[in-house]
Amino acid sequence: MNTSVKQPSSRFRRLGVAVVLAAGALGLSSAVQAAAGKIPRLANGKPDFSGIWQTTSAADYDLEPHANRKDAPPFAGAVEGGTIPYLPKALEQKKKNFAARATDDPALKGYTLGVPRGIYYPEPFQIFQRKQDLTQVFQFGHSVRTIYTNETDHPKDPYDWWLGDSRGHWEGDTLVVDARFFNDKTWFDRAGNFHSDQLHVVERWTYLDPNTIEYKATVEDPQVFSRPWNVGVILYRHREKDFQLIEDYRFTLDYDEHYPPKPPAQ
Amino acid sequence: MTKHEQARLLSGLVVSALALAPLTGMAADEPKAKPVETAPAPQPQAQTPREPRIGGPGIEQERHFDKIAAGRWTGPKLPDGQPDVQGHWSNTIANHNNFTDPQGGIPNDPAPNRRAKGPREERAPSRVSDPGDGQVPFQPWAAEKVKEFQVGFHNPTQPEYIEPLARCAPGGVPKSLYWHGYEISQYPGYVVFQFNSGTRIIHLDGKPHLPENIKLWNGDSRGHWEGNTLVVDVTNHNGKALFGRSGEFISENGHIQERYTFSNDGARYVYEATLTDPTVYTRPFTVTIPARKWTAKDKPNGWHFEVEPANYVGKAPLKEPVLDRYERVCAENNGGFGLVAAEQGKK
């Protein structure tokens, strides 16, 4: 998968052709036919999101529309409707977070980025997909998230997790993920947009073409927001030759000089 | 306390317990578990001085294990041709307390425990299988550093005496294989190990290694299958991950060649690695680590098999129970004793 989309097995190339022919017979648009015929698929016919992905969006700097600042490039925003509908008290907290963002952003400590921030943080992440689950390895923080697609539901007696608990199902070719049971330690971006441990995220993952995923998330948190809101980015497949994730573990950087033991100077 | 607060507290306790375990040595040499019989048992041993405690939440387990011959894979295969070895695994002889005497307790422990160890030959063999004396063939300067670490570890007055795991560092090679249990998943072009501390992606896709000057805790892995054996070449080590609380290490110039040989019933594998490093060792040496698979038939526990039954909602009857795995994130412990030593180190 280093330079292009994983080639489906010949069986599925044939199946793809059959799908296109059938779609043609039904009179679907040529764009839909093309997308349905070309996207990579698992043996069970579901879209296969395996690959290394990254956004080109500036969402991680500040999800909301903003002109250029010293700490952020200008950006029209990734939130549907522009702004995040904070409850009044939460808006005060957001303003405090924003003022202290140069020191208080949890990402600066190397903490796991959470959901959805890990998806649009400007470092690549890799998806490994099987029928029963979809595992995302994030280069930043070296963290791992599993989305179960095995007809299981959230645990009956959950903890609070950094990445929540994610259960996915398919609606056509869209992977719909229900993620909940988060802790309150992560932010949505570097601008201090935040949530409580009541966060609930519903994600929708859809191929636009074999190298492009449309990612949308509905964010709900009755402690912090007056209503659910939507955020969306586009993810692009890394197709550079020999591209791979490189471990980005930050907790130890301050101590790097102390390891490993060194031989005596000659 | 709300349910959420309880959950958070519990989750914190779980993570702290995992993270503190290497330092407090809790239960490390003293498995509290009652002996639990689990299947499948390894082949009968020629001579077993004491009953091994297999399968409990303790970490001591087996005192002997059999080699697995490299050869043909006759077990199930994945569609891309790889032997299917997916699932939950853990090593079968103690943890990272002591690299060369895995069940021998903590070297230079100022408060040695609890129970007489008995003769060396009643404990599991050294993880160093060659040379035959079971010792790492360190150059004298490196042996000195290892000893310094063992003494300094218990009252760490310098930052380098902090076990890197306490700073949430990936466990590195080979330690990740005898720390906690882990999951192996396979995909076309990849074998993925999810450890408690740092995931390893083994590339089977023929990419070249990363540029030499990029150094990583878990190194950079390229593998291929030879019958029942996964052969992996690991380069780009940063040399910072210790092999245990006993302080053994490899340097940035080191090279590790691994062979994971799986039994055809899918129940066990034996890991053999050759470590070469002219900066630290006088000769290449071999590390051997036995591992066994854990399945839904086993009872989950806090060391080897950190799972729970999934909340299944499908309509079809279950052929194989579905398991959930806990999140593997280390952050809570990025302070405490680590910072204590760092602050003292600055004085």
Coordinates of C-alpha atoms in Angstrom, one line a residue:
Chain A
M1 CA 0.0 0.0 0.0
N2 CA 3.0 2.3 -0.4
T3 CA 2.1 4.1 -3.5
S4 CA -1.5 3.5 -4.3
V5 CA -4.8 2.0 -3.2
K6 CA -4.6 -1.6 -2.2
Q7 CA -5.6 -3.6 -5.2
P8 CA -8.7 -5.6 -4.5
S9 CA -8.5 -9.3 -5.2
S10 CA -9.5 -10.3 -8.7
R11 CA -12.7 -11.7 -7.3
F12 CA -13.6 -8.3 -6.1
R13 CA -12.5 -6.5 -9.2
R14 CA -15.0 -8.7 -10.9
L15 CA -17.6 -8.0 -8.3
G16 CA -16.8 -4.3 -8.7
V17 CA -17.5 -4.6 -12.4
A18 CA -20.8 -6.4 -11.7
V19 CA -21.8 -3.6 -9.3
V20 CA -21.1 -0.9 -11.9
L21 CA -23.0 -2.8 -14.5
A22 CA -26.0 -3.3 -12.2
A23 CA -25.9 0.3 -11.2
G24 CA -25.8 1.3 -14.9
A25 CA -28.9 -0.8 -15.5
L26 CA -30.6 1.0 -12.6
G27 CA -29.7 4.4 -14.2
L28 CA -27.6 5.7 -11.3
S29 CA -25.3 8.7 -12.0
S30 CA -22.0 8.0 -13.5
A31 CA -20.2 9.6 -10.5
V32 CA -21.9 7.3 -8.0
Q33 CA -21.1 4.3 -10.3
A34 CA -17.5 5.3 -10.5
A35 CA -17.1 5.7 -6.7
A36 CA -18.9 2.5 -5.9
G37 CA -16.9 0.6 -8.4
K38 CA -13.5 1.9 -7.4
I39 CA -13.3 2.2 -3.7
P40 CA -11.3 -0.5 -1.9
R41 CA -13.5 -3.2 -0.2
L42 CA -13.0 -5.9 2.3
A43 CA -13.9 -9.5 1.4
N44 CA -17.4 -8.9 2.9
G45 CA -18.0 -6.1 0.4
K46 CA -17.7 -3.3 3.0
P47 CA -15.5 -0.2 2.2
D48 CA -11.9 -0.8 3.3
F49 CA -10.4 2.3 4.8
S50 CA -7.0 0.7 5.3
G51 CA -4.3 3.2 4.7
I52 CA -2.5 6.2 6.0
W53 CA -4.6 9.4 6.2
Q54 CA -4.2 13.0 7.1
T55 CA -6.2 16.2 6.7
T56 CA -5.0 19.4 5.0
S57 CA -7.4 21.4 7.1
A58 CA -6.4 23.9 9.7
A59 CA -9.1 22.6 12.0
D60 CA -6.7 21.7 14.8
Y61 CA -5.6 25.3 15.2
D62 CA -9.1 26.5 15.8
L63 CA -12.3 24.7 14.7
E64 CA -14.2 28.0 14.4
P65 CA -13.6 30.6 11.6
H66 CA -10.7 32.8 12.3
A67 CA -8.4 35.4 10.6
N68 CA -4.7 34.8 10.8
R69 CA -3.1 35.0 14.3
K70 CA 0.5 34.4 15.4
D71 CA -0.5 30.9 16.5
A72 CA -2.8 30.0 13.7
P73 CA -3.2 30.3 9.9
P74 CA -6.5 31.8 8.7
F75 CA -9.3 29.3 8.3
A76 CA -13.0 29.5 7.4
G77 CA -13.8 26.9 10.1
A78 CA -14.8 23.2 10.2
V79 CA -17.9 23.7 12.3
E80 CA -21.2 23.6 10.5
G81 CA -22.8 27.1 11.0
G82 CA -19.4 28.5 12.0
T83 CA -19.5 28.7 15.8
I84 CA -19.8 26.1 18.6
P85 CA -23.0 26.6 20.6
Y86 CA -21.6 26.9 24.1
L87 CA -23.7 27.2 27.2
P88 CA -23.0 30.6 28.9
K89 CA -20.9 29.2 31.7
A90 CA -18.9 26.9 29.3
L91 CA -18.2 29.8 27.0
E92 CA -16.5 31.5 30.0
Q93 CA -14.3 28.4 30.4
K94 CA -13.6 28.3 26.6
K95 CA -12.4 31.9 26.8
K96 CA -10.1 31.0 29.8
N97 CA -8.8 28.1 27.8
F98 CA -8.1 30.3 24.8
A99 CA -6.2 32.8 26.9
A100 CA -4.1 30.0 28.4
R101 CA -3.8 27.9 25.2
A102 CA 0.0 28.4 24.9
T103 CA 0.4 26.3 28.1
D104 CA -2.8 24.4 28.8
D105 CA -3.4 22.6 25.5
P106 CA -3.3 18.9 26.6
A107 CA -1.6 18.1 23.3
L108 CA 1.5 20.0 24.5
K109 CA 1.9 17.4 27.2
G110 CA 1.8 14.6 24.6
Y111 CA -1.6 13.4 25.8
T112 CA -3.7 11.3 23.6
L113 CA -5.7 13.6 21.4
G114 CA -9.2 12.1 21.8
V115 CA -12.1 12.1 19.4
P116 CA -12.5 13.8 17.0
R117 CA -9.3 15.8 17.4
G118 CA -7.0 12.8 16.6
I119 CA -8.6 12.6 13.2
Y120 CA -7.8 16.2 12.1
Y121 CA -4.6 16.8 14.0
P122 CA -1.9 17.6 11.4
E123 CA 0.0 14.3 11.7
P124 CA -0.8 11.1 9.8
F125 CA -2.7 8.2 11.3
Q126 CA -3.0 4.6 9.9
I127 CA -6.2 2.6 9.7
F128 CA -5.9 -1.2 9.9
Q129 CA -9.3 -2.8 9.1
R130 CA -10.8 -6.3 9.4
K131 CA -14.3 -7.4 9.3
Q132 CA -14.7 -7.3 13.0
D133 CA -12.9 -4.0 13.8
L134 CA -11.1 -1.0 12.5
T135 CA -7.9 0.0 14.4
Q136 CA -6.5 3.5 14.1
V137 CA -2.9 4.1 15.1
F138 CA -2.1 7.8 15.5
Q139 CA 1.4 8.9 14.9
F140 CA 1.0 11.7 17.5
G141 CA 1.4 10.2 20.9
H142 CA 1.6 6.7 19.4
S143 CA -2.0 6.0 20.6
V144 CA -4.4 3.4 19.3
R145 CA -8.2 3.4 18.9
T146 CA -10.3 0.4 18.0
I147 CA -13.7 0.8 16.5
Y148 CA -15.6 -2.4 16.8
T149 CA -17.8 -3.5 13.9
N150 CA -18.7 -6.9 15.3
E151 CA -22.3 -6.2 16.4
T152 CA -21.3 -5.4 19.9
D153 CA -22.6 -2.5 21.9
H154 CA -20.9 -0.3 24.5
P155 CA -19.8 -2.1 27.7
K156 CA -22.5 -2.3 30.3
D157 CA -20.2 -1.1 33.0
P158 CA -17.9 1.4 31.3
Y159 CA -15.0 3.5 32.5
D160 CA -14.1 6.9 31.1
W161 CA -11.5 6.5 28.4
W162 CA -9.3 9.0 26.6
L163 CA -10.6 7.8 23.2
G164 CA -14.0 6.8 24.4
D165 CA -15.6 3.5 23.5
S166 CA -16.4 3.2 19.8
R167 CA -19.0 0.9 18.2
G168 CA -19.5 1.1 14.4
H169 CA -22.1 -0.1 12.0
W170 CA -22.6 0.3 8.2
E171 CA -25.3 2.5 6.6
G172 CA -24.7 1.6 3.0
D173 CA -21.1 2.5 2.3
T174 CA -20.9 4.8 5.3
L175 CA -19.3 3.7 8.5
V176 CA -21.3 5.2 11.4
V177 CA -19.5 5.2 14.7
D178 CA -21.0 5.8 18.1
A179 CA -18.3 7.0 20.5
R180 CA -19.0 7.7 24.2
F181 CA -17.6 7.3 27.7
F182 CA -14.8 9.8 27.4
N183 CA -12.8 11.5 30.1
D184 CA -12.7 15.3 30.2
K185 CA -8.9 15.7 29.7
T186 CA -8.8 16.4 26.0
W187 CA -9.6 19.5 23.9
F188 CA -11.0 19.7 20.4
D189 CA -8.3 22.0 19.2
R190 CA -5.4 24.3 20.2
A191 CA -7.9 27.2 20.7
G192 CA -9.3 25.7 23.9
N193 CA -12.6 24.3 22.6
F194 CA -13.4 21.6 25.2
H195 CA -15.9 19.1 26.5
S196 CA -16.9 17.3 29.7
D197 CA -17.0 13.6 30.4
Q198 CA -20.6 13.7 29.0
L199 CA -19.2 14.0 25.5
H200 CA -20.9 11.8 22.9
V201 CA -19.6 11.7 19.3
V202 CA -21.3 10.2 16.2
E203 CA -18.9 9.9 13.3
R204 CA -19.7 9.2 9.7
W205 CA -16.9 7.9 7.4
T206 CA -17.6 7.9 3.7
Y207 CA -15.3 7.5 0.7
L208 CA -15.5 10.3 -1.9
D209 CA -13.1 8.5 -4.1
P210 CA -10.5 5.8 -3.5
N211 CA -8.0 8.3 -2.0
T212 CA -10.4 10.7 -0.2
I213 CA -12.6 10.2 2.9
E214 CA -15.3 12.6 4.0
Y215 CA -15.3 12.6 7.8
K216 CA -18.2 14.1 9.7
A217 CA -18.9 14.1 13.4
T218 CA -21.9 15.2 15.4
V219 CA -20.7 16.4 18.9
E220 CA -23.1 16.4 21.8
D221 CA -22.4 17.3 25.5
P222 CA -25.3 18.6 27.5
Q223 CA -22.9 20.0 30.2
V224 CA -21.1 22.2 27.7
F225 CA -23.2 22.8 24.6
S226 CA -26.8 24.0 24.1
R227 CA -27.4 21.6 21.2
P228 CA -25.4 19.1 19.2
W229 CA -23.1 20.5 16.5
N230 CA -21.4 19.1 13.4
V231 CA -17.8 19.2 12.4
G232 CA -16.3 18.0 9.2
V233 CA -13.0 17.5 7.4
I234 CA -11.7 15.8 4.4
L235 CA -9.0 13.1 4.8
Y236 CA -6.4 12.4 2.1
R237 CA -4.5 9.2 1.6
H238 CA -0.7 9.4 1.8
R239 CA 0.6 8.1 -1.5
E240 CA 4.3 9.1 -1.2
K241 CA 6.6 6.3 -1.9
D242 CA 7.5 4.3 1.2
F243 CA 5.5 6.5 3.4
Q244 CA 5.0 5.1 6.9
L245 CA 4.2 6.3 10.5
I246 CA 7.1 7.3 12.6
E247 CA 6.8 6.8 16.4
D248 CA 6.0 10.3 18.0
Y249 CA 6.2 9.7 21.7
R250 CA 6.5 12.8 23.7
F251 CA 6.4 12.0 27.4
T252 CA 10.1 11.2 27.5
L253 CA 11.6 14.1 25.4
D254 CA 12.7 16.0 28.5
Y255 CA 14.8 13.0 29.7
D256 CA 16.2 12.0 26.4
E257 CA 19.8 13.0 27.3
H258 CA 19.8 10.6 30.2
Y259 CA 19.3 7.4 28.2
P260 CA 20.9 5.2 27.0
P261 CA 24.1 4.6 29.0
K262 CA 27.1 5.9 27.1
P263 CA 30.5 4.4 26.8
P264 CA 33.3 6.3 28.4
A265 CA 34.7 9.1 26.2
Q266 CA 37.7 7.9 24.2
Chain B
M1 CA -19.6 9.9 44.1
T2 CA -21.4 9.7 40.8
K3 CA -21.1 6.7 38.6
H4 CA -18.8 8.7 36.3
E5 CA -16.5 9.7 39.2
Q6 CA -16.3 6.1 40.3
A7 CA -15.5 5.1 36.8
R8 CA -12.8 7.7 36.5
L9 CA -11.3 6.7 39.9
L10 CA -11.4 3.1 38.9
S11 CA -9.9 3.8 35.6
G12 CA -7.1 5.9 37.2
L13 CA -6.5 3.1 39.7
V14 CA -6.2 0.5 36.9
V15 CA -3.7 2.6 35.0
S16 CA -1.7 3.6 38.1
A17 CA -1.5 0.1 39.2
L18 CA -0.2 -1.0 35.8
A19 CA 2.3 1.8 35.8
L20 CA 3.4 1.4 39.4
A21 CA 3.8 -2.3 39.2
P22 CA 7.3 -2.2 37.8
L23 CA 8.4 -0.1 40.7
T24 CA 6.7 -1.5 43.6
G25 CA 7.2 -5.1 42.5
M26 CA 3.7 -5.9 43.6
A27 CA 2.9 -9.5 43.2
A28 CA 5.8 -9.7 40.9
D29 CA 7.5 -12.7 42.4
E30 CA 4.6 -13.8 44.6
P31 CA 1.6 -14.7 42.4
K32 CA -1.4 -14.4 44.7
A33 CA -3.4 -16.5 42.4
K34 CA -4.6 -19.9 43.2
P35 CA -3.2 -22.4 40.7
V36 CA -5.7 -22.5 37.8
E37 CA -5.8 -25.3 35.4
T38 CA -6.1 -24.1 31.8
A39 CA -6.0 -25.7 28.5
P40 CA -4.1 -26.3 26.5
A41 CA -1.3 -27.4 28.7
P42 CA 2.2 -27.6 27.2
Q43 CA 3.6 -31.0 26.5
P44 CA 4.5 -32.9 29.7
Q45 CA 7.9 -31.9 31.1
A46 CA 10.6 -34.4 31.8
Q47 CA 11.2 -33.1 35.3
T48 CA 9.2 -30.5 37.1
P49 CA 10.5 -29.9 40.6
R50 CA 7.4 -27.9 41.7
E51 CA 4.0 -27.4 40.2
P52 CA 4.1 -24.5 37.8
R53 CA 1.4 -22.0 38.4
I54 CA 0.0 -21.5 35.0
G55 CA -2.8 -19.1 34.1
G56 CA -3.4 -17.1 37.3
P57 CA -3.1 -13.4 37.5
G58 CA 0.4 -13.8 38.9
I59 CA 3.3 -13.5 36.5
E60 CA 5.6 -16.3 37.6
Q61 CA 4.0 -19.2 35.6
E62 CA 6.2 -21.9 33.9
R63 CA 9.6 -23.0 34.9
H64 CA 10.2 -25.0 31.8
F65 CA 9.1 -24.7 28.2
D66 CA 9.7 -26.6 25.0
K67 CA 11.2 -25.4 21.8
I68 CA 9.1 -25.2 18.7
A69 CA 10.6 -26.5 15.5
A70 CA 10.7 -24.2 12.6
G71 CA 9.0 -25.7 9.6
R72 CA 5.8 -25.8 7.6
W73 CA 2.7 -24.0 8.8
T74 CA -0.3 -26.4 8.8
G75 CA -2.7 -24.3 10.8
P76 CA -5.3 -21.8 9.4
K77 CA -4.2 -19.1 7.0
L78 CA -5.5 -15.7 6.2
P79 CA -6.6 -14.8 2.7
D80 CA -3.3 -13.1 2.0
G81 CA -1.4 -16.4 2.9
Q82 CA -0.1 -15.4 6.3
P83 CA -0.5 -18.0 9.1
D84 CA -3.4 -16.8 11.2
V85 CA -1.9 -16.2 14.7
Q86 CA -4.3 -13.4 15.7
G87 CA -5.4 -13.0 19.2
H88 CA -4.2 -12.4 22.8
W89 CA -0.8 -13.5 23.8
S90 CA 1.5 -13.3 26.8
N91 CA 4.9 -14.7 27.8
T92 CA 4.9 -17.7 30.2
I93 CA 7.8 -17.0 32.6
A94 CA 7.5 -14.0 34.9
N95 CA 7.8 -10.4 33.7
H96 CA 10.5 -7.7 33.3
N97 CA 11.8 -7.7 36.9
N98 CA 14.8 -9.7 36.1
F99 CA 16.1 -10.3 32.6
T100 CA 18.5 -13.2 33.2
D101 CA 16.8 -14.8 36.2
P102 CA 13.2 -14.1 35.4
Q103 CA 11.8 -15.7 38.6
G104 CA 14.7 -14.7 40.8
G105 CA 13.3 -11.4 42.1
I106 CA 14.8 -8.0 41.7
P107 CA 18.6 -7.6 41.6
N108 CA 20.0 -5.5 44.4
D109 CA 16.6 -5.1 46.0
P110 CA 17.2 -3.3 49.3
A111 CA 14.0 -5.0 50.7
P112 CA 14.2 -8.5 49.3
N113 CA 11.1 -10.4 49.7
R114 CA 9.3 -12.7 51.3
R115 CA 10.0 -16.2 50.3
A116 CA 13.2 -18.1 49.8
K117 CA 13.9 -18.6 46.2
G118 CA 15.3 -22.1 46.2
P119 CA 18.0 -23.3 43.9
R120 CA 18.5 -21.5 40.6
E121 CA 17.6 -24.6 38.5
E122 CA 14.1 -24.7 39.9
R123 CA 13.4 -21.3 38.4
A124 CA 12.8 -20.4 34.8
P125 CA 15.9 -20.3 32.6
S126 CA 17.7 -17.0 31.7
R127 CA 16.2 -15.2 28.7
V128 CA 19.7 -15.3 27.4
S129 CA 19.9 -18.7 25.8
D130 CA 23.3 -18.2 24.2
P131 CA 25.9 -17.9 25.6
G132 CA 25.3 -20.9 27.8
D133 CA 26.0 -19.1 31.1
G134 CA 22.8 -17.1 30.6
Q135 CA 24.5 -13.8 30.9
V136 CA 24.6 -10.9 28.5
P137 CA 28.1 -10.6 27.1
F138 CA 28.6 -7.0 28.1
Q139 CA 31.7 -5.1 27.6
P140 CA 33.1 -4.0 31.0
W141 CA 31.9 -0.4 30.8
A142 CA 28.3 -1.6 30.0
A143 CA 28.3 -4.1 32.8
E144 CA 29.3 -1.3 35.1
K145 CA 26.4 0.8 33.9
V146 CA 23.9 -2.0 34.4
K147 CA 25.1 -2.5 38.0
E148 CA 24.8 1.3 38.6
F149 CA 21.2 1.2 37.4
Q150 CA 20.3 -1.7 39.6
V151 CA 21.6 0.0 42.7
G152 CA 20.2 3.5 41.7
F153 CA 16.8 2.2 40.7
H154 CA 15.6 1.8 44.3
N155 CA 16.4 5.3 45.4
P156 CA 16.6 7.1 42.1
T157 CA 18.7 10.2 42.6
Q158 CA 19.4 10.6 39.0
P159 CA 17.0 10.8 36.0
E160 CA 18.7 7.9 34.3
Y161 CA 17.7 5.5 37.2
I162 CA 14.0 6.0 36.4
E163 CA 12.7 3.0 34.5
P164 CA 11.5 4.5 31.2
L165 CA 8.2 2.7 31.4
A166 CA 7.3 5.0 34.4
R167 CA 7.6 7.8 31.9
C168 CA 5.1 6.1 29.6
A169 CA 7.8 5.2 27.1
P170 CA 7.2 2.3 24.8
G171 CA 8.7 -0.9 26.2
G172 CA 11.0 -1.5 23.2
V173 CA 12.5 -4.8 22.0
P174 CA 12.5 -7.3 23.5
K175 CA 10.9 -6.1 26.8
S176 CA 7.4 -5.5 25.4
L177 CA 7.1 -9.3 24.9
Y178 CA 7.4 -10.0 28.7
W179 CA 5.7 -7.0 30.2
H180 CA 1.9 -7.4 30.0
G181 CA -0.2 -9.4 27.7
Y182 CA -0.7 -8.1 24.2
E183 CA -2.8 -8.5 21.1
I184 CA -1.5 -9.6 17.6
S185 CA -3.6 -8.6 14.6
Q186 CA -2.8 -9.2 11.0
Y187 CA -3.6 -7.4 7.8
P188 CA -2.4 -7.7 4.2
G189 CA 1.2 -6.4 4.4
Y190 CA 1.3 -6.0 8.2
V191 CA 1.5 -7.8 11.6
V192 CA 0.5 -5.4 14.3
F193 CA 1.4 -5.9 18.0
Q194 CA -0.7 -3.9 20.5
F195 CA 1.3 -3.8 23.7
N196 CA 0.3 -2.0 26.9
S197 CA 3.1 0.4 26.1
G198 CA 3.6 1.3 22.5
T199 CA 2.2 -0.4 19.4
R200 CA 4.5 -2.1 16.9
I201 CA 3.7 -2.2 13.2
I202 CA 5.7 -5.0 11.5
H203 CA 5.9 -4.2 7.8
L204 CA 5.7 -7.2 5.5
D205 CA 5.3 -4.9 2.5
G206 CA 8.8 -4.7 1.3
K207 CA 9.4 -1.0 2.2
P208 CA 13.0 -0.1 3.1
H209 CA 13.9 0.8 6.7
L210 CA 13.7 4.4 7.8
P211 CA 16.7 6.6 7.4
E212 CA 19.4 5.6 9.8
N213 CA 19.4 8.8 11.9
I214 CA 15.8 8.3 12.9
K215 CA 15.9 6.5 16.3
L216 CA 12.9 5.0 18.0
W217 CA 11.9 3.3 21.2
N218 CA 10.4 0.4 19.4
G219 CA 12.8 0.5 16.5
D220 CA 11.7 0.0 12.9
S221 CA 10.5 -3.5 11.9
R222 CA 10.5 -5.4 8.6
G223 CA 9.3 -8.9 8.5
H224 CA 8.4 -11.9 6.4
W225 CA 7.0 -15.3 7.0
E226 CA 9.0 -18.5 6.6
G227 CA 6.6 -21.3 7.1
N228 CA 5.5 -21.2 10.8
T229 CA 8.1 -18.5 11.6
L230 CA 7.7 -14.7 11.4
V231 CA 11.2 -13.3 10.8
V232 CA 11.7 -9.7 11.6
D233 CA 14.6 -7.3 11.2
V234 CA 14.6 -4.5 13.7
T235 CA 16.8 -1.4 13.2
N236 CA 16.7 2.3 14.2
H237 CA 16.7 1.6 18.0
N238 CA 17.1 4.6 20.2
G239 CA 18.8 2.4 22.7
K240 CA 16.8 3.9 25.6
A241 CA 14.4 1.0 26.4
L242 CA 15.9 -1.2 29.1
F243 CA 15.3 -5.0 29.0
G244 CA 14.0 -5.0 32.6
R245 CA 14.3 -3.5 36.0
S246 CA 17.7 -5.3 35.9
G247 CA 18.9 -2.5 33.5
E248 CA 20.2 -4.4 30.5
F249 CA 20.3 -2.4 27.3
I250 CA 21.3 -2.1 23.7
S251 CA 22.7 1.1 22.1
E252 CA 21.7 3.1 19.1
N253 CA 24.1 1.0 17.1
G254 CA 22.4 -2.2 17.9
H255 CA 20.6 -4.6 15.5
I256 CA 18.0 -7.2 16.4
Q257 CA 16.9 -10.1 14.3
E258 CA 13.8 -11.8 15.6
R259 CA 12.2 -15.2 14.9
Y260 CA 8.7 -15.9 16.2
T261 CA 8.1 -19.6 15.7
F262 CA 4.4 -20.7 16.1
S263 CA 3.2 -24.1 17.0
N264 CA 0.8 -25.5 14.4
D265 CA -2.0 -25.8 16.9
G266 CA -1.8 -22.0 17.3
A267 CA -1.4 -22.3 21.1
R268 CA 2.2 -21.2 21.6
Y269 CA 5.1 -19.5 20.1
V270 CA 8.8 -19.2 21.0
Y271 CA 10.6 -16.0 20.3
E272 CA 14.3 -16.1 19.5
A273 CA 16.2 -12.9 18.8
T274 CA 19.8 -12.3 18.0
L275 CA 21.2 -9.0 19.4
T276 CA 24.3 -7.5 17.8
D277 CA 25.9 -4.4 19.1
P278 CA 29.7 -3.8 18.9
T279 CA 29.3 -0.7 21.2
V280 CA 27.9 -2.7 24.1
Y281 CA 28.5 -6.4 23.7
T282 CA 31.5 -8.5 23.2
R283 CA 29.7 -10.9 20.8
P284 CA 26.1 -11.3 19.4
F285 CA 23.8 -13.2 21.8
T286 CA 20.4 -14.9 21.7
V287 CA 17.3 -14.0 23.7
T288 CA 14.5 -16.7 24.0
I289 CA 11.0 -15.9 25.2
P290 CA 8.1 -18.4 25.4
A291 CA 4.6 -17.2 24.8
R292 CA 1.1 -18.7 24.9
K293 CA -2.2 -17.7 23.5
W294 CA -5.1 -16.6 25.8
T295 CA -8.7 -17.2 24.6
A296 CA -12.2 -16.7 25.8
K297 CA -11.8 -20.0 27.6
D298 CA -9.3 -18.3 30.0
K299 CA -10.3 -16.1 32.9
P300 CA -9.3 -12.5 32.2
N301 CA -6.7 -11.1 34.6
G302 CA -4.7 -8.0 35.2
W303 CA -1.4 -9.2 33.8
H304 CA -1.7 -11.5 30.8
F305 CA -5.2 -11.1 29.6
E306 CA -6.7 -7.7 30.1
V307 CA -10.1 -8.2 28.4
E308 CA -13.7 -8.5 29.3
P309 CA -16.6 -10.2 27.5
A310 CA -18.2 -7.8 24.9
N311 CA -21.7 -6.7 25.2
Y312 CA -22.9 -8.7 22.2
V313 CA -26.1 -7.5 20.5
G314 CA -26.1 -9.5 17.3
K315 CA -28.9 -11.8 16.5
A316 CA -26.8 -14.8 15.4
P317 CA -25.8 -17.3 18.1
L318 CA -22.3 -16.8 19.2
K319 CA -19.8 -19.3 17.9
E320 CA -16.8 -17.6 19.6
P321 CA -17.4 -15.2 22.5
V322 CA -16.4 -11.7 21.5
L323 CA -13.9 -9.9 23.8
D324 CA -13.3 -6.2 24.5
R325 CA -9.8 -4.9 25.3
Y326 CA -9.1 -2.1 27.6
E327 CA -7.7 1.2 26.2
R328 CA -4.0 1.3 26.2
V329 CA -3.1 4.9 27.1
C330 CA -0.4 5.9 29.5
A331 CA -0.5 9.4 30.9
E332 CA -1.4 9.5 34.6
N333 CA 1.9 8.4 35.6
N334 CA 4.0 11.0 33.8
G335 CA 4.9 12.6 37.1
G336 CA 5.4 11.4 40.6
F337 CA 8.6 9.5 41.1
G338 CA 9.7 10.4 37.6
L339 CA 9.6 14.1 38.4
V340 CA 11.1 13.6 41.9
A341 CA 14.3 12.2 40.3
A342 CA 14.3 14.8 37.6
E343 CA 14.1 17.6 40.1
Q344 CA 16.8 16.1 42.2
G345 CA 18.9 15.6 39.1
K346 CA 18.7 19.3 38.4
K347 CA 20.1 20.3 41.8

